[in-house]
Short mmCIF file of C-alpha atoms in Angstrom, two decimals:
data_model
loop_
_atom_site.label_atom_id
_atom_site.label_comp_id
_atom_site.label_asym_id
_atom_site.label_seq_id
_atom_site.Cartn_x
_atom_site.Cartn_y
_atom_site.Cartn_z
CA MET A 23 9.99 -11.49 -4.82
CA ARG A 24 13.22 -11.47 -2.81
CA PRO A 25 16.42 -13.41 -3.01
CA ARG A 26 16.49 -16.43 -0.67
CA ARG A 27 19.12 -18.83 0.84
CA LEU A 28 19.07 -21.73 2.89
CA ARG A 29 19.81 -20.76 6.64
CA THR A 30 22.02 -22.63 8.92
CA ARG A 31 20.34 -24.63 11.50
CA GLY A 32 21.06 -24.30 15.11
CA ALA A 33 22.28 -27.26 17.37
CA VAL A 34 19.21 -29.38 18.28
CA ALA A 35 21.01 -30.54 21.33
CA ALA A 36 21.22 -26.98 22.62
CA LEU A 37 17.52 -26.59 22.49
CA ALA A 38 16.92 -29.99 24.15
CA VAL A 39 19.31 -28.67 27.08
CA THR A 40 17.36 -25.49 27.37
CA LEU A 41 13.98 -27.36 27.74
CA LEU A 42 15.11 -28.54 31.07
CA ALA A 43 14.91 -24.83 32.36
CA LEU A 44 11.18 -24.38 31.32
CA SER A 45 8.76 -23.50 33.92
CA ALA A 46 5.66 -25.81 34.29
CA GLY A 47 3.48 -23.41 32.68
CA GLN A 48 5.79 -23.00 29.57
CA THR A 49 6.32 -26.89 29.31
CA ALA A 50 2.47 -27.36 29.29
CA VAL A 51 2.10 -24.57 26.43
CA ALA A 52 5.02 -26.12 24.46
CA ALA A 53 3.57 -29.40 24.80
CA ARG A 54 0.20 -28.21 23.47
CA ALA A 55 1.97 -26.49 20.50
CA THR A 56 3.55 -29.86 19.56
CA ALA A 57 0.83 -32.15 20.05
CA ALA A 58 -1.21 -31.44 17.12
CA ASP A 59 -0.81 -33.78 13.97
CA PRO A 60 1.24 -32.06 11.35
CA ALA A 61 -0.65 -30.42 8.71
CA PRO A 62 -0.39 -31.67 4.92
CA ARG A 63 2.59 -30.03 2.92
CA THR A 64 0.89 -26.97 2.24
CA ALA A 65 3.03 -26.05 -0.74
CA ALA A 66 2.02 -29.23 -2.62
CA THR A 67 -1.52 -28.75 -1.69
CA VAL A 68 -1.75 -25.21 -2.87
CA SER A 69 0.16 -25.91 -6.05
CA ALA A 70 -2.14 -28.93 -6.81
CA ALA A 71 -5.29 -26.75 -6.26
CA GLN A 72 -3.87 -23.91 -8.35
CA ASP A 73 -3.16 -26.38 -11.21
CA GLN A 74 -6.44 -27.91 -10.97
CA ALA A 75 -8.15 -24.52 -11.46
CA ALA A 76 -5.80 -23.55 -14.32
CA ARG A 77 -6.77 -26.71 -16.22
CA ALA A 78 -10.47 -26.05 -15.68
CA ILE A 79 -10.10 -22.35 -16.67
CA ALA A 80 -8.37 -23.33 -19.85
CA ARG A 81 -11.06 -25.78 -20.84
CA SER A 82 -13.75 -23.16 -20.07
CA LEU A 83 -12.16 -20.76 -22.59
CA THR A 84 -13.87 -22.73 -25.57
CA ASP A 85 -17.05 -20.68 -24.62
CA SER A 86 -16.61 -17.43 -26.64
CA THR A 87 -18.89 -15.40 -24.34
CA TRP A 88 -16.89 -16.46 -21.18
CA ARG A 89 -13.61 -15.96 -22.96
CA ALA A 90 -14.58 -12.42 -23.72
CA ARG A 91 -15.64 -11.65 -20.08
CA VAL A 92 -12.35 -13.10 -18.83
CA GLN A 93 -10.52 -10.98 -21.33
CA ARG A 94 -12.11 -7.74 -20.50
CA ALA A 95 -11.46 -8.49 -16.75
CA ALA A 96 -7.77 -9.40 -17.14
CA LEU A 97 -7.21 -6.12 -19.37
CA THR A 98 -8.81 -4.00 -16.85
CA SER A 99 -7.57 -5.34 -13.55
CA ASP A 100 -4.12 -6.59 -12.21
CA GLU A 101 -5.72 -9.39 -10.40
CA VAL A 102 -9.15 -10.86 -11.39
CA PRO A 103 -11.29 -12.44 -8.44
CA VAL A 104 -12.08 -15.45 -10.92
CA THR A 105 -14.02 -17.65 -8.39
CA ALA A 106 -16.36 -14.92 -8.02
CA LEU A 107 -16.40 -14.00 -11.86
CA ALA A 108 -17.32 -17.61 -12.58
CA ALA A 109 -19.98 -17.78 -9.92
CA ARG A 110 -22.69 -16.74 -12.45
CA GLU A 111 -21.63 -19.26 -15.08
CA ALA A 112 -23.28 -22.55 -15.90
CA GLY A 113 -21.31 -25.80 -15.93
CA PRO A 114 -18.67 -27.39 -13.67
CA LEU A 115 -16.24 -24.42 -13.57
CA LYS A 116 -17.82 -22.71 -10.65
CA ALA A 117 -17.86 -25.78 -8.45
CA THR A 118 -14.25 -26.65 -9.47
CA LEU A 119 -12.92 -23.10 -8.56
CA ALA A 120 -14.84 -22.94 -5.28
CA ALA A 121 -13.48 -26.32 -4.26
CA ALA A 122 -9.87 -25.28 -5.01
CA ASP A 123 -10.37 -22.19 -3.06
CA ARG A 124 -11.32 -24.26 0.09
CA ARG A 125 -8.32 -26.41 -0.41
CA ILE A 126 -6.13 -23.57 -0.44
CA THR A 127 -7.65 -21.89 2.36
CA ALA A 128 -7.57 -24.97 4.64
CA ALA A 129 -4.03 -25.65 3.52
CA LYS A 130 -2.86 -22.27 4.63
CA GLY A 131 -4.41 -22.66 8.11
CA LEU A 132 -6.96 -20.00 7.38
CA ASP A 133 -10.66 -19.97 8.04
CA ALA A 134 -13.70 -19.15 5.87
CA THR A 135 -13.45 -15.47 6.82
CA ALA A 136 -10.30 -15.05 4.48
CA GLY A 137 -12.72 -15.34 1.47
CA SER A 138 -11.86 -16.52 -1.94
CA LEU A 139 -8.18 -16.30 -2.62
CA LEU A 140 -7.94 -17.54 -5.97
CA ARG A 141 -6.93 -14.87 -8.61
CA LEU A 142 -6.18 -14.77 -12.34
CA ARG A 143 -4.03 -12.24 -13.96
CA LEU A 144 -2.12 -11.78 -17.40
CA GLY A 145 1.45 -13.13 -17.25
CA ALA A 146 3.09 -10.02 -18.59
CA ASP A 147 2.20 -6.57 -19.93
CA ALA A 148 3.96 -7.42 -23.31
CA MET A 149 1.04 -9.98 -23.71
CA ARG A 150 -1.65 -7.39 -23.84
CA ALA A 151 -1.57 -6.97 -27.56
CA ALA A 152 -2.07 -10.50 -28.44
CA LEU A 153 -4.81 -10.98 -26.04
CA ARG A 154 -6.58 -7.93 -27.50
CA SER A 155 -6.23 -9.35 -31.15
CA GLY A 156 -8.11 -12.33 -30.15
CA THR A 157 -5.60 -15.10 -29.44
CA THR A 158 -7.11 -17.53 -26.97
CA PRO A 159 -4.80 -17.68 -24.01
CA TRP A 160 -3.20 -20.62 -22.34
CA VAL A 161 -3.52 -20.94 -18.60
CA ALA A 162 -0.85 -21.80 -15.93
CA ALA A 163 -0.63 -22.07 -12.23
CA ALA A 164 1.83 -19.60 -10.74
CA THR A 165 5.12 -20.79 -9.57
CA SER A 166 6.35 -20.24 -5.95
CA ASP A 167 9.87 -21.51 -6.72
CA ASP A 168 12.28 -18.72 -7.80
CA ASP A 169 14.56 -21.26 -9.25
CA THR A 170 12.02 -23.02 -11.66
CA ARG A 171 13.19 -23.34 -15.25
CA THR A 172 10.10 -24.33 -16.90
CA LEU A 173 6.19 -23.89 -16.40
CA VAL A 174 3.28 -25.83 -17.65
CA ALA A 175 0.41 -24.09 -19.38
CA TYR A 176 -2.87 -25.56 -20.69
CA ASP A 177 -4.71 -24.79 -23.62
CA SER A 178 -8.59 -24.99 -24.32
CA ARG A 179 -8.37 -28.65 -25.47
CA GLY A 180 -6.73 -29.52 -22.13
CA ARG A 181 -3.15 -30.13 -23.84
CA SER A 182 -0.11 -29.03 -21.62
CA HIS A 183 2.71 -27.00 -22.99
CA THR A 184 6.12 -26.56 -21.44
CA LEU A 185 7.12 -22.68 -21.19
CA ASP A 186 10.53 -21.14 -20.37
CA ALA A 187 10.11 -19.67 -16.96
CA HIS A 188 12.38 -16.79 -17.72
CA ASP A 189 11.60 -16.20 -21.33
CA THR A 190 8.24 -14.45 -21.71
CA PRO A 191 6.16 -16.04 -24.50
CA ALA A 192 4.49 -14.12 -27.40
CA ARG A 193 1.22 -16.08 -26.71
CA PRO A 194 -0.81 -14.58 -23.87
CA VAL A 195 -0.85 -16.77 -20.67
CA TYR A 196 -3.25 -16.36 -17.75
CA ILE A 197 -1.73 -17.07 -14.40
CA VAL A 198 -3.66 -18.56 -11.68
CA ASP A 199 -2.40 -17.36 -8.32
CA ILE A 200 -3.73 -16.45 -4.94
CA ASP A 201 -4.20 -13.07 -3.48
CA GLY A 202 -1.25 -12.65 -1.58
CA SER A 203 -2.29 -9.33 0.29
CA ALA A 204 -5.56 -11.00 1.53
CA ALA A 205 -3.83 -14.24 2.50
CA LEU A 206 -1.12 -12.46 4.41
CA ALA A 207 -3.59 -10.18 6.17
CA ALA A 208 -5.71 -13.17 7.33
CA GLY A 209 -2.63 -15.17 7.98
CA LEU A 210 -1.02 -12.55 10.28
CA ASP A 211 -4.40 -12.49 12.25
CA VAL A 212 -4.01 -16.21 12.67
CA LEU A 213 -0.39 -16.12 13.40
CA SER A 214 -0.90 -13.49 16.28
CA ASP A 215 -3.76 -15.46 17.66
CA ARG A 216 -2.09 -18.66 17.84
CA LEU A 217 1.15 -17.12 19.26
CA ASN A 218 -0.96 -15.56 21.94
CA ARG A 219 -2.48 -18.84 22.89
CA TYR A 220 0.87 -20.43 23.03
CA GLY A 221 1.97 -17.60 25.37
CA LEU A 222 4.28 -15.83 23.08
CA ARG A 223 2.61 -12.47 23.59
CA SER A 224 2.69 -10.23 26.80
CA THR A 225 -0.60 -10.12 28.25
CA ALA A 226 -0.35 -6.34 28.21
CA PRO A 227 2.44 -3.72 28.29
CA ASP A 228 3.33 -2.48 32.02
CA ALA A 229 0.39 -0.69 33.29
CA GLN A 230 2.46 1.71 35.30
CA PRO A 231 5.08 4.35 33.98
CA ARG A 232 8.56 3.12 34.12
CA VAL A 233 10.27 6.44 34.62
CA GLY A 234 13.94 5.85 34.71
CA HIS A 235 13.54 2.37 33.10
CA ALA A 236 16.44 1.74 30.77
CA ALA A 237 14.38 1.44 27.68
CA GLY A 238 12.34 4.64 28.57
CA ALA A 239 9.61 3.16 26.52
CA ARG A 240 6.67 4.86 28.57
CA THR A 241 6.71 8.34 30.04
CA ALA A 242 4.74 9.75 32.87
CA GLY A 243 3.28 12.26 30.38
CA GLY A 244 1.56 9.66 28.45
CA GLY A 245 2.47 8.12 25.16
CA PHE A 246 5.30 5.68 24.18
CA TRP A 247 8.45 5.44 22.18
CA THR A 248 8.66 3.60 19.15
CA SER A 249 11.20 2.84 16.14
CA ARG A 250 9.75 3.60 12.89
CA ILE A 251 11.00 2.90 9.55
CA THR A 252 11.75 6.04 7.24
CA ALA A 253 13.21 4.18 4.29
CA VAL A 254 13.63 0.62 3.30
CA GLU A 255 15.08 -1.27 0.20
CA LEU A 256 15.32 -4.88 -0.75
CA SER A 257 17.91 -6.28 -3.23
CA ASP A 258 16.61 -7.20 -6.61
CA ASP A 259 16.82 -10.61 -8.14
CA GLU A 260 16.02 -12.28 -11.60
CA GLU A 261 12.93 -14.33 -11.31
CA PRO A 262 10.25 -16.27 -13.32
CA TRP A 263 7.88 -13.82 -15.37
CA ALA A 264 5.04 -15.99 -14.04
CA LYS A 265 5.74 -15.34 -10.52
CA GLY A 266 3.48 -12.79 -8.91
CA ASP A 267 4.37 -9.97 -6.28
CA ALA A 268 5.58 -11.29 -3.18
CA GLU A 269 4.21 -10.08 0.33
CA ILE A 270 6.55 -9.09 3.02
CA TYR A 271 6.12 -9.23 6.75
CA THR A 272 8.45 -8.88 9.65
CA LEU A 273 8.53 -10.77 12.92
CA VAL A 274 9.71 -8.50 15.77
CA THR A 275 10.83 -10.45 18.73
CA GLY A 276 12.10 -9.64 22.18
CA PHE A 277 11.22 -10.10 25.86
CA GLY A 278 7.91 -8.67 27.02
CA GLN A 279 7.23 -6.65 30.18
CA ASP A 280 6.48 -9.88 31.81
CA GLY A 281 9.85 -11.41 30.97
CA ALA A 282 8.45 -13.85 28.44
CA VAL A 283 9.35 -14.01 24.90
CA ARG A 284 7.01 -12.12 22.49
CA VAL A 285 6.68 -12.10 18.73
CA ASP A 286 4.89 -9.13 17.04
CA PRO A 287 4.19 -9.81 13.13
CA VAL A 288 4.25 -6.65 11.11
CA ASP A 289 2.76 -6.46 7.78
CA MET A 290 4.69 -4.55 5.17
CA PRO A 291 2.31 -4.42 2.23
CA TYR A 292 3.99 -1.59 0.24
CA LEU A 293 7.23 -3.70 -0.54
CA ASP A 294 6.24 -4.58 -3.93
CA ASP A 295 9.36 -4.24 -5.99
CA ASP A 296 12.96 -5.05 -5.45
CA GLY A 297 15.60 -2.19 -5.93
CA THR A 298 12.93 0.38 -5.00
CA VAL A 299 13.37 2.67 -2.08
CA TYR A 300 10.21 2.92 -0.07
CA ARG A 301 9.69 5.69 2.62
CA PRO A 302 6.72 4.32 4.64
CA ASN A 303 7.22 5.97 8.08
CA GLN A 304 5.94 2.71 9.49
CA ILE A 305 6.13 1.77 13.06
CA LEU A 306 8.26 -1.45 13.47
CA VAL A 307 8.80 -1.83 17.36
CA ASN A 308 6.56 -0.42 20.06
CA TRP A 309 9.00 -0.28 22.87
CA SER A 310 6.22 -0.05 25.67
CA ASN A 311 5.77 -3.82 24.87
CA TYR A 312 9.33 -4.80 25.74
CA LYS A 313 11.31 -5.05 28.96
CA TYR A 314 14.73 -4.31 27.37
CA ASP A 315 15.68 -1.59 24.88
CA LEU A 316 16.79 -4.27 22.28
CA ALA A 317 14.66 -6.18 19.90
CA ASP A 318 15.36 -8.47 16.89
CA ALA A 319 13.52 -8.46 13.35
CA VAL A 320 13.18 -11.33 10.99
CA MET A 321 11.87 -10.28 7.70
CA MET A 322 9.90 -13.03 5.56
CA GLU A 323 8.09 -13.27 2.31
CA GLU A 324 4.87 -14.93 1.79
CA ASP A 325 4.82 -16.79 -1.65
CA GLY A 326 1.39 -18.45 -1.13
CA SER A 327 2.26 -21.71 0.41
CA THR A 328 2.78 -20.64 4.20
CA ASN A 329 0.47 -22.39 6.80
CA TYR A 330 0.20 -19.81 9.46
CA ARG A 331 -0.84 -22.45 12.14
CA ASP A 332 2.21 -24.50 11.41
CA LEU A 333 4.26 -21.41 11.51
CA ALA A 334 3.05 -20.18 14.79
CA LYS A 335 3.45 -23.66 16.28
CA ALA A 336 7.11 -24.07 14.97
CA ILE A 337 8.06 -20.71 16.44
CA ALA A 338 6.34 -21.26 19.72
CA THR A 339 8.06 -24.71 20.33
CA ALA A 340 11.48 -23.04 19.73
CA LEU A 341 11.01 -19.80 21.52
CA LEU A 342 9.24 -21.23 24.69
CA THR A 343 12.59 -22.82 25.55
CA ILE A 344 14.16 -19.51 25.97
CA THR A 345 13.80 -17.70 29.34
CA ASP A 346 14.67 -14.28 30.67
CA GLN A 347 18.01 -14.38 32.12
CA GLY A 348 18.24 -10.81 33.30
CA SER A 349 19.79 -9.45 30.17
CA TYR A 350 18.87 -9.45 26.42
CA ILE A 351 19.23 -12.59 24.30
CA PRO A 352 19.15 -12.28 20.52
CA LEU A 353 16.26 -14.29 19.04
CA VAL A 354 16.93 -14.42 15.26
CA ASN A 355 18.55 -17.73 15.14
CA ALA A 356 15.91 -19.21 17.26
CA VAL A 357 13.16 -18.12 14.98
CA LEU A 358 14.98 -19.16 11.77
CA ASP A 359 15.77 -22.66 13.28
CA ALA A 360 12.16 -23.11 14.45
CA ILE A 361 11.07 -23.17 10.68
CA PRO A 362 11.16 -26.84 9.35
CA ASP A 363 13.79 -27.66 6.75
CA ASP A 364 11.26 -28.21 3.93
CA TRP A 365 9.70 -24.69 4.20
CA TRP A 366 13.09 -23.40 3.03
CA THR A 367 12.73 -24.72 -0.47
CA ASP A 368 10.81 -21.58 -1.24
CA ASP A 369 8.16 -20.79 1.33
CA PRO A 370 8.26 -18.91 3.54
CA ASP A 371 11.23 -17.17 2.03
CA TYR A 372 13.82 -15.72 4.63
CA VAL A 373 14.49 -12.20 3.29
CA ASP A 374 16.87 -10.72 6.04
CA SER A 375 17.27 -10.11 9.78
CA TRP A 376 18.39 -7.43 11.93
CA TYR A 377 19.88 -8.23 15.29
CA THR A 378 19.64 -6.11 18.44
CA LEU A 379 17.63 -3.03 17.22
CA ALA A 380 17.88 -0.46 19.94
CA ARG A 381 15.32 2.10 20.75
CA SER A 382 18.03 4.81 20.26
CA ASP A 383 19.02 3.60 16.88
CA THR A 384 18.99 6.35 14.26
CA GLY A 385 20.22 5.77 10.74
CA THR A 386 20.64 3.06 8.34
CA ARG A 387 20.86 -0.37 9.46
CA TYR A 388 21.87 -3.20 6.90
CA GLY A 389 20.32 -6.78 7.29
CA ALA A 390 22.79 -9.48 8.43
CA ARG A 391 22.34 -11.31 4.95
CA GLY A 392 23.06 -7.98 2.99
CA ASN A 393 19.62 -8.41 1.17
CA GLY A 394 18.21 -5.25 2.43
CA TRP A 395 18.61 -2.16 4.55
CA MET A 396 16.43 0.14 6.34
CA THR A 397 16.78 3.57 8.14
CA VAL A 398 15.13 3.90 11.44
CA GLU A 399 14.64 6.68 13.98
CA PRO A 400 13.12 7.01 17.47
CA TYR A 401 9.40 8.04 17.16
CA PHE A 402 7.31 9.06 20.17
CA VAL A 403 3.65 8.53 19.90
CA GLN A 404 1.84 10.95 22.10
CA GLU A 405 -1.45 10.24 23.80
CA LEU A 406 -4.51 12.23 22.64
#
C-alpha cells in the first residue's frame, strides 16, 4: 500500500482546444474510445461481491469439518483460493463464491481467462495462536480505502461486528480479498490490448537502425538501449491491518517512432513493502520504441477495484488529443487528468511520477510527489 493524495485536474478547456488539431483517424479512434456506455462503479461492485462472500463464508464455519479445512489452509498459505477450496463442498457456498468471482471479474473489465480471483487470508500473524486454539474466526471483506476507520466482520450466526481498522483484534479474522497479482497481470494484458486498439501503441519500433538519431536507441550492430531500475523505494504509510499488499505498476509514456503517443504498462510485482529498498534490475524504458530520448513514468497502485477497460478508455480519450509538435511534450499531467475524479477516492492510487526520464540518466531520480525514488542507468540489450 502506498500513500495517496488527490491530484490537480488540468483545464478541460485546454483539451477541448487541442481536439481541434486531431487528424481524422485520431478523431475516429477517440470517438470509439468514448462511445461505450460507462461501466458500473467498479469499487462498489467489487466491495459488494467481497462482502457477500464474507457473509457466506462466515455462516459456513458452523460446519466443523469445513472449518478445520479452512483453518489448515489459512495457517499454511498467505492466500487461500477459497472458491476452489469450496468447490467440493455441498450446500450453497460453492455457488455463492463462484457468482461473486464472476461479478468481480466482470467489474474489473477482465474475461474468464483471469480465473478465480477471490482469496481468503488471516488478517494478521498475531491471530495465529488464537486460530490454532480453536476460536471460530469472524470473516470480513478487505478494505480498499487507506483512510477507513472501521471494518465490519461477520460471525458464524450472521451477526455483524464493527472492528477498529487500525487496532488488530485478538479474535482471529479471515479477510476476503482478491488475488492482486493475478488481477494486475490479467489487467495489464487488457490495458495493453485496449490501448493498442485505441492507437496508443506504435505499430512497431523503427525497422531501420537510426545511427546518429538523437536517442541513439538502436545501433547498427544489433540490440537496443534501455533504462533499467537498479534500486527503488516507496515511502511508508500507516494503513489498516486488514488491507492486503498492493500491486504496483508503471505507465511509461512518450512518442513512438511513428510520432503518435504510446503507453507501455510495466508490472512491478516485487514492490511489496513500503520503506524497503528493492534492487530489481528491471527494464523500465525500451528506447527503441520511442522517437525522442525522453519519456515519462506514472506509478500506480492496484487495490482491487480498477476496471482496466475503463482505464484504457480514459487514458486514450486524453492522450489522443496530443500530437507530436517536433519536440518532446511531457505527458504525466495528461495521464493523471484522464482518470475520472471518483477513481481517486482510493483506486487506482496514484503513487508518484517521473517527468522527462532521459536515456542518458544515471543515478537516483526522486518522484515529483516525493513518495518514492529510483536509481536508473542506461543498459544496452545485445541481440543474440
